[in-house]
C-alpha positions as MATLAB code, in Angstrom:
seq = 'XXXXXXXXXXXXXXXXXXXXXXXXXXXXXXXXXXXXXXXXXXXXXXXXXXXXXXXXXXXXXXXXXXXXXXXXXXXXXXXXXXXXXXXXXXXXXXXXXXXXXXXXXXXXXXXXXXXXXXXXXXXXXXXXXXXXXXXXXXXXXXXXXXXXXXXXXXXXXXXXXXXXXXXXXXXXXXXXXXXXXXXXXXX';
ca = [
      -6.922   10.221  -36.367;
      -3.970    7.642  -36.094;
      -1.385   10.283  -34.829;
      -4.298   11.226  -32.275;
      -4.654    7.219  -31.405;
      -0.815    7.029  -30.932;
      -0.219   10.687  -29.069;
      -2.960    8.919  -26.394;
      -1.011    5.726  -26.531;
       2.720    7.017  -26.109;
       0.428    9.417  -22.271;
      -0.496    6.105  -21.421;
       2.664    3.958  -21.638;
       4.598    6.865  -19.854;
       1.836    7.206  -17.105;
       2.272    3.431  -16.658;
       5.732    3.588  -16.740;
       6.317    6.174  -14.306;
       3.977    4.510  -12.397;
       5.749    1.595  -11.877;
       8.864    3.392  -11.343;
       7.658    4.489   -8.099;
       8.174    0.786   -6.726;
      11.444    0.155   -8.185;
      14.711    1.518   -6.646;
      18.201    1.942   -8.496;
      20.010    0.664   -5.131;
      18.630   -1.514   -2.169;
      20.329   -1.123    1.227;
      21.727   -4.712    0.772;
      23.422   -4.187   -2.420;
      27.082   -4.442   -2.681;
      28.133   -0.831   -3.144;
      31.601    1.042   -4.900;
      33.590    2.838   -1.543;
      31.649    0.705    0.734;
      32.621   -1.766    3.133;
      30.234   -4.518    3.869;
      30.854   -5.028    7.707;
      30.422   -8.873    9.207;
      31.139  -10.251   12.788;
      34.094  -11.494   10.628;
      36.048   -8.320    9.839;
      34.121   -5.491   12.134;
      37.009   -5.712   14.309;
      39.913   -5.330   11.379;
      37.586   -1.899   10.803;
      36.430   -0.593   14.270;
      39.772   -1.274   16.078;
      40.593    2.943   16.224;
      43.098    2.091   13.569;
      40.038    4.206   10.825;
      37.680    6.569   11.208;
      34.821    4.907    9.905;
      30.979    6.439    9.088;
      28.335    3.247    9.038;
      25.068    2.588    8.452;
      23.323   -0.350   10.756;
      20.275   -1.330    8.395;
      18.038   -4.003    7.824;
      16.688   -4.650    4.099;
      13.024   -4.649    4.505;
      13.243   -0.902    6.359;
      11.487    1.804    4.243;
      14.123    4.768    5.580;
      17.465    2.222    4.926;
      16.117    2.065    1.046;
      15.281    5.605    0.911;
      18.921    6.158    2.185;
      20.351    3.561    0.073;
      20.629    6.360   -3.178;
      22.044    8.840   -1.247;
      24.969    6.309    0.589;
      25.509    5.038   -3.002;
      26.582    8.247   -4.036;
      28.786    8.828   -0.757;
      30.631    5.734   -1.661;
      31.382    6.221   -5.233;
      33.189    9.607   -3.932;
      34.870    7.313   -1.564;
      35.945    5.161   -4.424;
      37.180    8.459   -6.465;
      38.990   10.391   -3.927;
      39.639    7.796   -1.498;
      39.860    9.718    1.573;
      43.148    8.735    3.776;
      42.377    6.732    6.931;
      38.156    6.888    6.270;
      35.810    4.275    5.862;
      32.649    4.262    4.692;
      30.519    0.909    5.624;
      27.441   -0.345    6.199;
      26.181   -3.628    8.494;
      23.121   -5.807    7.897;
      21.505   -5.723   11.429;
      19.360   -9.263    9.901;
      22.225  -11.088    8.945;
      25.295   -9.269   11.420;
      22.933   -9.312   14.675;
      25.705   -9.311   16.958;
      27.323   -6.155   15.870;
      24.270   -4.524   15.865;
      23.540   -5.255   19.571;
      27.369   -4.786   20.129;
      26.414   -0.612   19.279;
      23.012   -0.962   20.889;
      21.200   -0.371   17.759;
      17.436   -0.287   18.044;
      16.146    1.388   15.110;
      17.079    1.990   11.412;
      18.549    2.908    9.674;
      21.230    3.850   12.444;
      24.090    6.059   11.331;
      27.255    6.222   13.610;
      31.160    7.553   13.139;
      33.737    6.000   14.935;
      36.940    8.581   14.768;
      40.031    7.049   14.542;
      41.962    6.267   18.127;
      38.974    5.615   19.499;
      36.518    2.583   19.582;
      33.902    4.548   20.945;
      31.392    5.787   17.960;
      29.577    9.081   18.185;
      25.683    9.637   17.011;
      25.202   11.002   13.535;
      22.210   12.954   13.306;
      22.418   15.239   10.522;
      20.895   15.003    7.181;
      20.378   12.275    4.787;
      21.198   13.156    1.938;
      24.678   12.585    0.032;
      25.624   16.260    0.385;
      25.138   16.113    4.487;
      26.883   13.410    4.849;
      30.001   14.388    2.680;
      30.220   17.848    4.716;
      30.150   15.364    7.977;
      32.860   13.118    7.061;
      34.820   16.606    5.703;
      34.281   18.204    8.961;
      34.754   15.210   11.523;
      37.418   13.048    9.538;
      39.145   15.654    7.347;
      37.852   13.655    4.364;
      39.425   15.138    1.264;
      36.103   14.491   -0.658;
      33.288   15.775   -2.920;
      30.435   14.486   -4.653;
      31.107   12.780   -8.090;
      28.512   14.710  -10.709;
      27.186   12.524  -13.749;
      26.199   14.029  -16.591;
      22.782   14.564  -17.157;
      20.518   14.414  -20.813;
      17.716   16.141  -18.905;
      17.048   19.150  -19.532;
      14.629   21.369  -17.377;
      12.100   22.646  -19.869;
      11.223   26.318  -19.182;
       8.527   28.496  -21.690;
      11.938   30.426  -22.730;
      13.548   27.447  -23.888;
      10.524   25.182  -24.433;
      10.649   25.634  -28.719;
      14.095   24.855  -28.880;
      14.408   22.389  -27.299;
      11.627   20.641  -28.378;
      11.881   21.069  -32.600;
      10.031   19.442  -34.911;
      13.579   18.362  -36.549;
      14.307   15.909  -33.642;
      12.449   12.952  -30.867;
      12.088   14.542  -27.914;
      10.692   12.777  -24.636;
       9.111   14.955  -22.643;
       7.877   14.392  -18.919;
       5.339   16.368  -17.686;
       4.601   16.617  -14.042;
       3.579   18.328  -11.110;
       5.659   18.537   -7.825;
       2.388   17.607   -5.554;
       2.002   14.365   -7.271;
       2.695   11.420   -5.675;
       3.275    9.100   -8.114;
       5.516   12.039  -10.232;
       7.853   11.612   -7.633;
];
């Protein structure tokens, strides 16, 4: 039947879709993000002079962990942005383009994540987690950073058999994504 032809249709543009959503990526490490500082050889020293404290990121664009982190710093910096944090600075250095700095901190892989507390030059390891939430408890607990994680609001909704018929009526469009953890391209 045509609802049949279309139902089959509609799987196969969202299989497609999500798909091809698996190679594209909201934020790239090289992106200019809100709350971050782009650090050059031109102004690393007006940032790293003990005068902040300072959490960056040495990356370098093509690097399959910097663009997986790229989401997660994204988020860091909008909270940056929000609560703006008194004496903290939240940056990031292109290790292609800014080789000099790089080598300056004896970088060697990425993405590199270091915090340089303020009165001191000298920047200690980060080796926590990498995800937005680790790094906000780091910069709470090292810098005193007055900060929290910005929340969006969300239109999905977590469909559950209890709430599966109301929330998907026959009086309104409802997009539904159907998945399962283990997949790969689900993810």
């Amino acid at each position: 039947t045509m609802s049949a032809t279309k139902f089959i249709l509609l799987i196969a543009a969202l299989c497609t879709f999500s798909f091809l959503l698996t190679f594209i990526r909201a934020e790239s490490p090289e992106s200019s993000m809100t709350g971050v500082v782009d650090l050059t050889e031109a102004n690393a020293n007006t940032y790293l002079n003990g005068d902040y404290n300072v959490f960056l990121e040495f990356y370098a664009p093509w690097c399959g962990h910097c663009k997986n982190l790229a989401p997660e710093y994204a988020i860091v910096g909008e909270a940056m942005d929000k609560f703006k944090p008194k004496d903290t600075i939240l940056a990031k250095v292109n290790c292609d383009a800014e080789r000099s700095v790089c080598s300056q901190f004896g970088v060697q892989g990425y993405p590199t994540l270091k915090f340089f507390p303020k009165g001191s030059t000298t920047p200690k390891d980060y080796n926590g987690g990498r995800t937005a939430v680790d790094l906000v408890n780091y910069l709470k607990d090292e810098a005193g950073a007055r900060l929290r994680l910005v929340e969006k609001p969300s239109f999905v909704q977590v469909l559950t058999p209890g709430n599966f018929d109301q929330v998907v009526g026959h009086d309104k469009n409802v997009l539904v994504e159907f998945y399962a953890p283990w997949c790969g391209h689900c993810k």
